[in-house]
Amino acid sequence: MPGRPSPENKMRLLGIETSCDDTAAAVVVDGYTVESNVLASQDEFHRAYGGIVPEIASRQHAETINAVIELALRKARRGFDDLDGIAVTCGPGLPGSLVVGVAVAQAAALARDLPVFAVNHLHGHLFANYLENREQPNHPPPVTPFVCLVVSGGHTDLIAVESPSRHRVIGRTLDDAAGEAFDKVARILGLGFPGGPAIDQLARSGDPRAFDFPRGLIRNAGYDFSFSGLKTAVRYHVDAHPEDVERRCADLAASFQAAVVDALCEKTIRAAGDASVTTIALAGGVAANSSLRTELRRRAADAGIAVLVPPLAYCTDNAAMIAAAAFYRGEQGQVRPQDLRIDPNFAW
Ligand code: KG4
Ligand code: ZN
């Protein structure tokens, strides 16, 4: 077991996440029991700009990180003395954002003589599937091997997970990430930022078959994705029929969402079938999408494949998943506090 086991032989980690625009801290025991999970969203500061402004993100992290960590410890009824280590996101992400979490983790680890774990944010999304799920009490951790679809604002990756410490990237987007496509199309439709939840909501009252938008590389061999052609198709449609933004916005949102979900489901289920695995796990902010959750479950059930989906709060960025990743990857992520560095391009 990595780190320093606590008296009750449990591994209690403080997770810290500041890779993008959410300031988050959590206390998690054995990569499973979430004693607290605190998040300060910066949406209100970025909304006026229609996207994330890196300088604002960095400044907000610096202003709130200490309060967020204090609140996470208070909610967990723990102090630094109860911790067995600190897990912090080192990348990928915005340099000015990452540096805030890493500096605080480094200072706390040195001051309190605690082990520190450098966590890849994408591993965090994957290990969100290992956290407790109050919607399914006592669910066991996912049994390997399985295929994980990580769909976020910056990534759309298909991962073959062989064990908690071994995985391979088997597919990825060749251009825009799925979440990025949601955000860009939401902007085209005037739905504001962040776009994913807005499209998800509006699509419920729209017809997903109203417009036949392209499905990227859906017929190609291999498991790569492409979403920039889809985004451009929505833009061309809106340029040619500007009145549809007013009159048929829900249909446009639903048809766009259906195209994304179709491509994601098709490739993911095919990858799982080819690998002969019986479990698919979903992860990342776009895993919060209601249509993706329902449709993937429905189509996978037809193929005899089970689908694991983390609770909503663990799909979008959070710090509990960072603590879980550190627990499961153990010594693979442990570094000396003085060696802790950001890695904005940290690869899988
Ligand atoms: O994982 P995440 O919180 O941050 C990154 O690591 O990127 O993902 C954020 C992305 C954004 O693009 C956001 O629009 C999208 O997740 N998202 C959604 C939904 N909720 C968040 N996309 C579609 N439907 C949603 N309900
Ligand atoms: Zn993320």
Short mmCIF file of C-alpha atoms and ligand atoms in Angstrom, two decimals:
data_model
loop_
_atom_site.label_atom_id
_atom_site.label_comp_id
_atom_site.label_asym_id
_atom_site.label_seq_id
_atom_site.Cartn_x
_atom_site.Cartn_y
_atom_site.Cartn_z
CA MET A 1 0.00 0.00 0.00
CA PRO A 2 1.37 3.41 -0.97
CA GLY A 3 2.10 6.24 1.45
CA ARG A 4 1.82 6.08 5.19
CA PRO A 5 -1.05 3.95 6.53
CA SER A 6 -3.13 5.65 9.22
CA PRO A 7 -3.71 4.00 12.62
CA GLU A 8 -6.90 2.31 11.43
CA ASN A 9 -4.92 1.05 8.43
CA LYS A 10 -6.87 3.16 6.00
CA MET A 11 -5.40 5.49 3.42
CA ARG A 12 -7.01 8.92 3.84
CA LEU A 13 -5.99 11.36 1.12
CA LEU A 14 -6.69 15.04 0.59
CA GLY A 15 -7.33 15.56 -3.15
CA ILE A 16 -6.69 18.94 -4.77
CA GLU A 17 -7.86 19.84 -8.29
CA THR A 18 -7.24 23.19 -10.04
CA SER A 19 -6.49 22.17 -13.64
CA CYS A 20 -9.07 24.35 -15.35
CA ASP A 21 -11.80 26.58 -13.91
CA ASP A 22 -13.05 24.67 -10.85
CA THR A 23 -11.30 24.96 -7.49
CA ALA A 24 -11.81 21.63 -5.71
CA ALA A 25 -10.70 19.70 -2.63
CA ALA A 26 -11.90 16.39 -1.18
CA VAL A 27 -11.09 13.89 1.54
CA VAL A 28 -11.32 10.27 0.36
CA VAL A 29 -10.54 7.03 2.21
CA ASP A 30 -9.08 4.07 0.30
CA GLY A 31 -10.06 5.57 -3.06
CA TYR A 32 -13.69 4.82 -2.26
CA THR A 33 -15.33 6.54 0.72
CA VAL A 34 -15.84 10.24 0.06
CA GLU A 35 -15.73 12.05 3.41
CA SER A 36 -16.07 15.43 1.71
CA ASN A 37 -16.07 16.80 -1.83
CA VAL A 38 -15.99 20.60 -2.13
CA LEU A 39 -16.03 22.60 -5.33
CA ALA A 40 -15.99 26.34 -6.01
CA SER A 41 -17.23 26.91 -9.56
CA GLN A 42 -15.90 29.90 -11.48
CA ASP A 43 -18.66 29.88 -14.11
CA GLU A 44 -19.99 33.29 -13.07
CA PHE A 45 -16.58 34.91 -13.65
CA HIS A 46 -16.12 33.46 -17.16
CA ARG A 47 -19.70 33.59 -18.45
CA ALA A 48 -19.44 37.19 -19.69
CA TYR A 49 -16.51 36.18 -21.92
CA GLY A 50 -18.23 33.12 -23.42
CA GLY A 51 -15.38 30.82 -22.37
CA ILE A 52 -12.63 30.28 -19.83
CA VAL A 53 -10.18 33.18 -19.45
CA PRO A 54 -6.93 31.62 -18.13
CA GLU A 55 -5.81 34.70 -16.17
CA ILE A 56 -9.15 34.92 -14.37
CA ALA A 57 -9.10 31.18 -13.64
CA SER A 58 -5.65 31.38 -12.09
CA ARG A 59 -6.51 34.41 -9.95
CA GLN A 60 -9.75 32.85 -8.70
CA HIS A 61 -7.96 29.61 -7.78
CA ALA A 62 -5.41 31.61 -5.77
CA GLU A 63 -8.20 33.47 -3.96
CA THR A 64 -10.31 30.44 -3.05
CA ILE A 65 -8.02 27.41 -2.74
CA ASN A 66 -7.25 27.77 0.97
CA ALA A 67 -10.92 28.23 1.91
CA VAL A 68 -11.90 25.25 -0.27
CA ILE A 69 -9.32 23.00 1.40
CA GLU A 70 -10.35 24.18 4.88
CA LEU A 71 -13.99 23.49 4.09
CA ALA A 72 -13.18 20.01 2.71
CA LEU A 73 -11.34 19.15 5.94
CA ARG A 74 -14.07 20.65 8.11
CA LYS A 75 -16.86 18.78 6.30
CA ALA A 76 -14.87 15.55 6.67
CA ARG A 77 -14.31 16.43 10.38
CA ARG A 78 -10.59 15.92 9.82
CA GLY A 79 -7.41 17.90 10.23
CA PHE A 80 -4.05 17.62 8.45
CA ASP A 81 -2.94 15.22 11.21
CA ASP A 82 -5.60 12.72 10.07
CA LEU A 83 -4.25 12.62 6.51
CA ASP A 84 -1.97 9.97 5.04
CA GLY A 85 -1.09 12.02 1.99
CA ILE A 86 -2.00 14.74 -0.49
CA ALA A 87 -3.00 14.05 -4.10
CA VAL A 88 -2.85 16.92 -6.57
CA THR A 89 -3.54 17.32 -10.29
CA CYS A 90 -0.29 18.15 -12.11
CA GLY A 91 -1.74 18.17 -15.66
CA PRO A 92 -2.98 18.26 -18.32
CA GLY A 93 -4.52 21.69 -17.91
CA LEU A 94 -3.95 25.43 -17.88
CA PRO A 95 -0.46 26.21 -16.51
CA GLY A 96 -1.60 29.20 -14.44
CA SER A 97 -4.38 27.09 -12.90
CA LEU A 98 -2.31 23.96 -12.24
CA VAL A 99 0.43 25.91 -10.53
CA VAL A 100 -1.93 27.10 -7.77
CA GLY A 101 -2.98 23.60 -6.67
CA VAL A 102 0.55 22.25 -6.99
CA ALA A 103 2.08 25.10 -4.94
CA VAL A 104 -0.46 24.61 -2.14
CA ALA A 105 -0.01 20.82 -2.14
CA GLN A 106 3.76 21.19 -2.06
CA ALA A 107 3.68 23.68 0.82
CA ALA A 108 1.23 21.56 2.86
CA ALA A 109 3.18 18.34 2.24
CA LEU A 110 6.45 19.93 3.32
CA ALA A 111 4.94 21.67 6.36
CA ARG A 112 3.07 18.55 7.54
CA ASP A 113 5.62 15.97 6.38
CA LEU A 114 3.03 14.17 4.25
CA PRO A 115 3.58 12.01 1.15
CA VAL A 116 2.43 13.70 -2.04
CA PHE A 117 1.02 12.16 -5.22
CA ALA A 118 1.25 13.81 -8.66
CA VAL A 119 -1.98 12.90 -10.46
CA ASN A 120 -2.85 13.02 -14.15
CA HIS A 121 -6.26 14.71 -14.46
CA LEU A 122 -7.40 12.13 -17.05
CA HIS A 123 -6.56 9.28 -14.69
CA GLY A 124 -8.73 11.15 -12.19
CA HIS A 125 -11.72 11.01 -14.55
CA LEU A 126 -11.18 7.28 -15.09
CA PHE A 127 -10.91 6.54 -11.35
CA ALA A 128 -14.15 8.46 -10.66
CA ASN A 129 -15.66 5.06 -11.52
CA TYR A 130 -14.00 3.55 -8.43
CA LEU A 131 -15.54 6.02 -5.97
CA GLU A 132 -18.56 5.11 -3.86
CA ASN A 133 -21.83 5.60 -5.68
CA ARG A 134 -24.70 6.47 -3.36
CA GLU A 135 -27.11 5.75 -6.22
CA GLN A 136 -25.83 2.14 -6.14
CA PRO A 137 -24.76 1.49 -2.51
CA ASN A 138 -21.91 -0.99 -1.95
CA HIS A 139 -21.19 -1.32 -5.64
CA PRO A 140 -17.85 -3.04 -6.15
CA PRO A 141 -14.96 -1.34 -7.98
CA PRO A 142 -15.03 -2.00 -11.74
CA VAL A 143 -13.64 -5.40 -12.68
CA THR A 144 -10.84 -5.22 -15.24
CA PRO A 145 -10.48 -5.48 -18.15
CA PHE A 146 -12.93 -2.82 -19.31
CA VAL A 147 -13.14 -0.03 -21.85
CA CYS A 148 -13.44 3.55 -20.58
CA LEU A 149 -14.74 6.46 -22.65
CA VAL A 150 -13.30 9.70 -21.26
CA VAL A 151 -15.27 12.63 -22.69
CA SER A 152 -14.46 16.09 -21.35
CA GLY A 153 -13.96 19.65 -22.52
CA GLY A 154 -10.42 18.87 -23.61
CA HIS A 155 -10.43 15.13 -24.36
CA THR A 156 -12.36 12.38 -26.09
CA ASP A 157 -10.34 9.25 -25.47
CA LEU A 158 -11.14 5.54 -25.54
CA ILE A 159 -9.03 3.64 -23.05
CA ALA A 160 -8.53 -0.10 -22.73
CA VAL A 161 -8.06 -0.58 -18.97
CA GLU A 162 -6.18 -3.80 -18.26
CA SER A 163 -5.68 -3.18 -14.53
CA PRO A 164 -5.76 -0.10 -12.28
CA SER A 165 -2.11 0.49 -13.12
CA ARG A 166 -2.14 -0.54 -16.82
CA HIS A 167 -4.10 0.99 -19.66
CA ARG A 168 -3.77 1.83 -23.36
CA VAL A 169 -5.25 4.64 -25.44
CA ILE A 170 -7.05 2.90 -28.33
CA GLY A 171 -8.93 5.87 -29.80
CA ARG A 172 -9.09 9.65 -29.54
CA THR A 173 -10.58 12.66 -31.26
CA LEU A 174 -8.62 13.86 -34.27
CA ASP A 175 -9.85 17.44 -33.82
CA ASP A 176 -12.36 18.93 -31.32
CA ALA A 177 -13.17 17.16 -28.05
CA ALA A 178 -16.84 16.28 -27.60
CA GLY A 179 -17.25 18.82 -24.77
CA GLU A 180 -15.56 21.48 -26.88
CA ALA A 181 -18.09 20.76 -29.67
CA PHE A 182 -20.95 21.14 -27.16
CA ASP A 183 -19.50 24.46 -25.97
CA LYS A 184 -18.88 25.80 -29.51
CA VAL A 185 -22.32 24.78 -30.80
CA ALA A 186 -23.94 26.31 -27.71
CA ARG A 187 -22.18 29.54 -28.58
CA ILE A 188 -23.43 29.35 -32.20
CA LEU A 189 -26.97 28.86 -30.85
CA GLY A 190 -26.56 31.71 -28.33
CA LEU A 191 -26.98 29.40 -25.32
CA GLY A 192 -24.11 30.81 -23.26
CA PHE A 193 -21.36 29.11 -21.28
CA PRO A 194 -20.84 26.34 -20.30
CA GLY A 195 -22.65 24.92 -23.30
CA GLY A 196 -22.99 21.21 -22.51
CA PRO A 197 -25.60 21.47 -19.75
CA ALA A 198 -27.55 24.11 -21.75
CA ILE A 199 -27.75 21.89 -24.86
CA ASP A 200 -28.60 18.84 -22.74
CA GLN A 201 -31.50 20.74 -21.16
CA LEU A 202 -32.84 22.28 -24.37
CA ALA A 203 -32.52 19.05 -26.37
CA ARG A 204 -35.13 17.41 -24.12
CA SER A 205 -37.83 19.42 -25.88
CA GLY A 206 -36.36 19.01 -29.39
CA ASP A 207 -36.57 16.39 -32.15
CA PRO A 208 -33.23 14.54 -32.54
CA ARG A 209 -34.20 13.56 -36.12
CA ALA A 210 -35.12 17.09 -37.25
CA PHE A 211 -31.72 17.66 -38.90
CA ASP A 212 -29.39 15.01 -40.29
CA PHE A 213 -26.00 16.23 -39.08
CA PRO A 214 -22.75 14.33 -39.96
CA ARG A 215 -21.40 11.64 -37.64
CA GLY A 216 -17.64 12.18 -38.16
CA LEU A 217 -15.65 8.99 -38.60
CA ILE A 218 -18.50 6.70 -37.55
CA ARG A 219 -18.06 4.28 -40.48
CA ASN A 220 -14.24 4.25 -40.37
CA ALA A 221 -12.30 1.34 -39.00
CA GLY A 222 -10.51 2.12 -35.74
CA TYR A 223 -11.82 4.00 -32.75
CA ASP A 224 -10.94 7.62 -33.49
CA PHE A 225 -13.52 10.41 -33.41
CA SER A 226 -14.01 13.70 -35.26
CA PHE A 227 -16.40 16.47 -34.21
CA SER A 228 -15.23 19.59 -36.06
CA GLY A 229 -17.23 18.73 -39.24
CA LEU A 230 -20.37 18.41 -37.12
CA LYS A 231 -19.80 21.81 -35.51
CA THR A 232 -19.20 23.34 -38.98
CA ALA A 233 -22.40 21.73 -40.31
CA VAL A 234 -24.39 23.39 -37.51
CA ARG A 235 -22.70 26.72 -38.29
CA TYR A 236 -23.48 26.43 -42.05
CA HIS A 237 -27.08 25.56 -41.29
CA VAL A 238 -27.45 28.55 -38.99
CA ASP A 239 -25.76 30.87 -41.55
CA ALA A 240 -28.21 29.69 -44.23
CA HIS A 241 -31.27 29.69 -41.94
CA PRO A 242 -30.68 32.26 -39.16
CA GLU A 243 -34.38 32.17 -38.28
CA ASP A 244 -33.95 28.55 -37.04
CA VAL A 245 -31.91 29.78 -34.04
CA GLU A 246 -35.11 31.40 -32.78
CA ARG A 247 -37.72 29.06 -34.13
CA ARG A 248 -36.09 25.61 -33.98
CA CYS A 249 -33.31 25.94 -31.42
CA ALA A 250 -34.43 22.85 -29.47
CA ASP A 251 -34.45 20.78 -32.69
CA LEU A 252 -30.96 22.01 -33.58
CA ALA A 253 -29.69 21.18 -30.07
CA ALA A 254 -31.31 17.75 -30.08
CA SER A 255 -30.06 16.87 -33.59
CA PHE A 256 -26.52 18.01 -32.78
CA GLN A 257 -26.52 16.07 -29.50
CA ALA A 258 -27.86 12.96 -31.27
CA ALA A 259 -24.95 13.08 -33.74
CA VAL A 260 -22.37 13.31 -30.92
CA VAL A 261 -24.02 10.57 -28.88
CA ASP A 262 -24.37 8.31 -31.93
CA ALA A 263 -20.65 8.55 -32.76
CA LEU A 264 -19.58 8.06 -29.12
CA CYS A 265 -21.84 5.02 -28.59
CA GLU A 266 -21.02 3.35 -31.90
CA LYS A 267 -17.24 3.46 -31.43
CA THR A 268 -17.27 2.64 -27.73
CA ILE A 269 -19.50 -0.40 -28.08
CA ARG A 270 -17.51 -1.59 -31.07
CA ALA A 271 -14.25 -1.22 -29.12
CA ALA A 272 -15.71 -3.17 -26.18
CA GLY A 273 -16.99 -5.92 -28.50
CA ASP A 274 -13.66 -6.20 -30.36
CA ALA A 275 -11.82 -6.45 -27.01
CA SER A 276 -14.37 -8.99 -25.74
CA VAL A 277 -14.93 -7.01 -22.54
CA THR A 278 -18.30 -6.96 -20.85
CA THR A 279 -18.03 -3.57 -19.12
CA ILE A 280 -17.86 -0.01 -20.40
CA ALA A 281 -17.11 2.85 -17.99
CA LEU A 282 -17.97 6.45 -18.75
CA ALA A 283 -15.99 9.44 -17.45
CA GLY A 284 -15.47 13.19 -17.87
CA GLY A 285 -17.81 16.20 -17.96
CA VAL A 286 -19.75 15.04 -21.03
CA ALA A 287 -20.58 11.82 -19.14
CA ALA A 288 -23.06 14.10 -17.31
CA ASN A 289 -25.06 14.26 -20.56
CA SER A 290 -28.43 12.63 -20.01
CA SER A 291 -28.81 11.38 -23.58
CA LEU A 292 -25.32 9.83 -23.63
CA ARG A 293 -25.97 8.04 -20.32
CA THR A 294 -29.32 6.64 -21.47
CA GLU A 295 -28.37 5.81 -25.04
CA LEU A 296 -25.06 4.13 -24.17
CA ARG A 297 -26.81 2.02 -21.54
CA ARG A 298 -29.57 1.04 -23.98
CA ARG A 299 -27.28 0.12 -26.88
CA ALA A 300 -24.73 -1.63 -24.66
CA ALA A 301 -27.48 -3.72 -23.05
CA ASP A 302 -28.43 -4.93 -26.54
CA ALA A 303 -24.81 -6.06 -26.94
CA GLY A 304 -24.76 -7.73 -23.50
CA ILE A 305 -22.39 -5.10 -22.07
CA ALA A 306 -22.79 -3.37 -18.68
CA VAL A 307 -22.25 0.39 -18.43
CA LEU A 308 -20.79 2.10 -15.35
CA VAL A 309 -21.48 5.80 -14.97
CA PRO A 310 -20.18 7.80 -12.00
CA PRO A 311 -22.65 10.04 -10.13
CA LEU A 312 -22.98 13.47 -11.79
CA ALA A 313 -20.75 15.24 -9.25
CA TYR A 314 -17.89 12.84 -10.04
CA CYS A 315 -18.26 13.17 -13.84
CA THR A 316 -17.41 16.87 -14.07
CA ASP A 317 -14.14 18.08 -12.57
CA ASN A 318 -13.80 17.32 -8.85
CA ALA A 319 -11.08 16.47 -6.34
CA ALA A 320 -12.48 13.16 -5.04
CA MET A 321 -11.50 11.51 -8.34
CA ILE A 322 -7.94 12.85 -7.95
CA ALA A 323 -7.63 11.23 -4.51
CA ALA A 324 -9.03 7.96 -5.94
CA ALA A 325 -6.52 7.95 -8.80
CA ALA A 326 -3.64 8.53 -6.35
CA PHE A 327 -4.83 5.66 -4.15
CA TYR A 328 -5.11 3.15 -6.99
CA ARG A 329 -1.93 4.16 -8.79
CA GLY A 330 -0.03 4.33 -5.50
CA GLU A 331 3.72 4.54 -5.82
CA GLN A 332 3.44 5.20 -9.56
CA GLY A 333 2.41 8.76 -8.67
CA GLN A 334 4.32 9.39 -5.47
CA VAL A 335 7.01 12.09 -5.70
CA ARG A 336 9.15 13.99 -3.22
CA PRO A 337 7.31 17.24 -2.40
CA GLN A 338 10.28 19.27 -3.61
CA ASP A 339 10.06 17.47 -7.00
CA LEU A 340 6.37 18.22 -7.54
CA ARG A 341 5.95 20.04 -10.88
CA ILE A 342 3.09 21.00 -13.16
CA ASP A 343 2.94 19.18 -16.51
CA PRO A 344 0.41 21.07 -18.68
CA ASN A 345 0.67 18.41 -21.44
CA PHE A 346 0.69 15.36 -19.13
CA ALA A 347 -0.21 12.46 -21.46
CA TRP A 348 -2.13 9.29 -20.52
O1 KG4 B 1 -14.42 17.10 -17.32
P1 KG4 B 1 -14.85 18.52 -17.33
O2 KG4 B 1 -15.64 19.05 -16.15
O3 KG4 B 1 -13.65 19.47 -17.54
C1 KG4 B 1 -12.57 19.12 -18.40
O4 KG4 B 1 -11.68 18.38 -17.93
O5 KG4 B 1 -12.66 19.52 -19.59
O6 KG4 B 1 -15.70 18.70 -18.67
C2 KG4 B 1 -16.24 19.94 -19.04
C3 KG4 B 1 -17.01 19.74 -20.32
C4 KG4 B 1 -17.52 21.05 -20.91
O7 KG4 B 1 -17.22 21.05 -22.28
C5 KG4 B 1 -19.03 20.98 -20.67
O8 KG4 B 1 -19.78 21.68 -21.64
C6 KG4 B 1 -19.27 19.48 -20.74
O9 KG4 B 1 -18.17 18.92 -20.06
N1 KG4 B 1 -20.52 19.09 -20.06
C7 KG4 B 1 -21.56 18.55 -20.72
C8 KG4 B 1 -22.59 18.36 -19.75
N2 KG4 B 1 -22.12 18.80 -18.54
C9 KG4 B 1 -20.84 19.24 -18.75
N3 KG4 B 1 -21.71 18.20 -22.00
C10 KG4 B 1 -22.89 17.69 -22.38
N4 KG4 B 1 -23.92 17.49 -21.52
C11 KG4 B 1 -23.81 17.82 -20.21
N5 KG4 B 1 -24.84 17.62 -19.37
ZN ZN B 2 -11.84 17.18 -16.52
#
